Amino acid sequence: MKEVNMPEGYQAVMPYLILKDALKFYDFTSAVFDAEKKSRTLRDDQTLMHGEVSIFGSTIMFAEATDEYKVQNAGMFVYVADCDNAYQLALDAGSQSIMPPADQSYGRSAGVTDPFGNTWWITSAL
């Protein structure tokens, strides 16, 4: 397999979300996952053309939905230090519960749908 040249801080595969109220996604990921805000480019109408956050070294790219680019959500699996805490922070930030925290064979895990329509499987290794 050939080696791929990528900019530092990026991975070969990254989610690219198209969201309604995309600028608020910065606040959500920061509050719930302590995400680092990496990039923000606005359109002339002050909506988000391109944004990036990093969660524990993994980049998520996103933008505001338009008539041309419709909403595109995703399901994401994220490891955190404390599943129960991150789950509660997600609920406090407007998420809906899919599954409360419970011990699984792969770790303590919970599921939420965020205010933007994305599903997050929040897991702490046992």
Short mmCIF file of C-alpha atoms in Angstrom, two decimals:
data_model
loop_
_atom_site.label_atom_id
_atom_site.label_comp_id
_atom_site.label_asym_id
_atom_site.label_seq_id
_atom_site.Cartn_x
_atom_site.Cartn_y
_atom_site.Cartn_z
CA MET A 1 0.00 0.00 0.00
CA LYS A 2 1.31 3.44 -0.89
CA GLU A 3 1.98 5.98 1.84
CA VAL A 4 -0.34 8.98 1.82
CA ASN A 5 0.96 12.47 2.46
CA MET A 6 -1.43 14.32 4.82
CA PRO A 7 -1.16 17.61 6.68
CA GLU A 8 -0.25 17.26 10.35
CA GLY A 9 -3.26 16.80 12.61
CA TYR A 10 -5.43 15.10 9.99
CA GLN A 11 -6.39 11.47 9.45
CA ALA A 12 -6.96 9.54 6.23
CA VAL A 13 -10.71 9.33 6.94
CA MET A 14 -12.64 12.15 8.64
CA PRO A 15 -16.37 12.82 8.95
CA TYR A 16 -17.66 15.84 7.02
CA LEU A 17 -21.03 16.93 8.38
CA ILE A 18 -23.48 19.33 6.75
CA LEU A 19 -25.57 20.80 9.56
CA LYS A 20 -28.36 23.23 10.32
CA ASP A 21 -27.01 25.84 12.78
CA ALA A 22 -23.45 24.60 12.16
CA LEU A 23 -21.79 27.39 14.18
CA LYS A 24 -23.48 25.99 17.32
CA PHE A 25 -21.73 22.64 16.68
CA TYR A 26 -18.51 24.27 17.96
CA ASP A 27 -20.16 24.96 21.31
CA PHE A 28 -21.68 21.47 21.52
CA THR A 29 -18.44 19.59 20.84
CA SER A 30 -16.49 21.89 23.14
CA ALA A 31 -18.96 21.48 26.03
CA VAL A 32 -19.39 17.71 25.69
CA PHE A 33 -16.04 16.44 24.38
CA ASP A 34 -13.65 19.30 25.21
CA ALA A 35 -13.07 19.69 21.47
CA GLU A 36 -10.42 22.04 20.16
CA LYS A 37 -11.74 24.56 17.62
CA LYS A 38 -9.33 24.30 14.65
CA SER A 39 -10.85 26.22 11.74
CA ARG A 40 -13.71 28.54 10.87
CA THR A 41 -14.45 30.12 7.47
CA LEU A 42 -17.66 32.10 7.03
CA ARG A 43 -19.66 32.86 3.90
CA ASP A 44 -20.68 36.43 3.06
CA ASP A 45 -24.01 35.81 4.86
CA GLN A 46 -22.05 34.83 8.02
CA THR A 47 -23.03 31.15 7.86
CA LEU A 48 -20.29 28.57 8.22
CA MET A 49 -18.64 27.57 4.94
CA HIS A 50 -16.11 25.27 6.62
CA GLY A 51 -15.33 24.42 10.22
CA GLU A 52 -13.12 21.92 11.99
CA VAL A 53 -12.85 20.59 15.53
CA SER A 54 -10.46 18.08 17.01
CA ILE A 55 -11.62 15.59 19.62
CA PHE A 56 -8.68 13.80 21.25
CA GLY A 57 -6.69 14.21 18.01
CA SER A 58 -9.49 13.20 15.63
CA THR A 59 -10.77 15.85 13.24
CA ILE A 60 -14.41 16.44 12.33
CA MET A 61 -15.12 18.83 9.47
CA PHE A 62 -18.52 20.50 9.05
CA ALA A 63 -20.45 23.26 7.29
CA GLU A 64 -23.83 24.95 7.25
CA ALA A 65 -26.52 23.30 5.12
CA THR A 66 -27.70 25.30 2.09
CA ASP A 67 -30.18 24.80 -0.73
CA GLU A 68 -27.33 23.25 -2.72
CA TYR A 69 -25.79 21.22 0.13
CA LYS A 70 -28.50 19.47 2.16
CA VAL A 71 -28.13 18.25 5.76
CA GLN A 72 -25.86 15.20 6.02
CA ASN A 73 -25.63 13.70 9.50
CA ALA A 74 -23.49 10.84 10.77
CA GLY A 75 -23.20 8.24 13.48
CA MET A 76 -19.97 8.52 15.44
CA PHE A 77 -18.25 6.38 18.07
CA VAL A 78 -16.09 8.32 20.51
CA TYR A 79 -13.89 7.16 23.39
CA VAL A 80 -13.97 9.43 26.43
CA ALA A 81 -12.44 9.31 29.90
CA ASP A 82 -15.84 9.13 31.65
CA CYS A 83 -18.86 7.85 29.71
CA ASP A 84 -21.39 8.84 32.38
CA ASN A 85 -20.10 12.41 32.57
CA ALA A 86 -19.95 12.91 28.79
CA TYR A 87 -23.45 11.44 28.44
CA GLN A 88 -24.81 13.90 31.02
CA LEU A 89 -22.98 16.80 29.35
CA ALA A 90 -24.52 15.78 26.02
CA LEU A 91 -28.01 15.76 27.57
CA ASP A 92 -27.33 19.14 29.19
CA ALA A 93 -26.30 20.47 25.76
CA GLY A 94 -29.64 19.47 24.22
CA SER A 95 -29.09 15.87 23.11
CA GLN A 96 -31.74 13.17 23.32
CA SER A 97 -30.91 9.83 24.93
CA ILE A 98 -30.81 6.71 22.77
CA MET A 99 -29.26 4.48 25.44
CA PRO A 100 -28.27 5.40 29.01
CA PRO A 101 -24.77 4.44 30.17
CA ALA A 102 -24.35 0.71 30.68
CA ASP A 103 -21.45 -1.72 30.90
CA GLN A 104 -20.85 -3.58 27.65
CA SER A 105 -18.23 -6.18 26.69
CA TYR A 106 -16.16 -3.41 25.01
CA GLY A 107 -16.57 -0.75 27.74
CA ARG A 108 -19.10 1.51 29.40
CA SER A 109 -21.22 2.96 26.63
CA ALA A 110 -24.16 5.31 26.03
CA GLY A 111 -25.89 6.75 23.00
CA VAL A 112 -27.34 10.17 22.20
CA THR A 113 -28.68 12.10 19.25
CA ASP A 114 -27.26 15.62 19.31
CA PRO A 115 -29.32 18.76 18.52
CA PHE A 116 -28.01 18.61 14.93
CA GLY A 117 -29.25 15.08 14.19
CA ASN A 118 -25.97 13.18 14.63
CA THR A 119 -25.78 9.98 16.68
CA TRP A 120 -22.93 9.64 19.18
CA TRP A 121 -21.92 6.35 20.82
CA ILE A 122 -20.00 7.56 23.86
CA THR A 123 -17.71 4.92 25.38
CA SER A 124 -15.13 4.56 28.14
CA ALA A 125 -12.86 1.52 28.05
CA LEU A 126 -13.28 -0.76 31.07
#
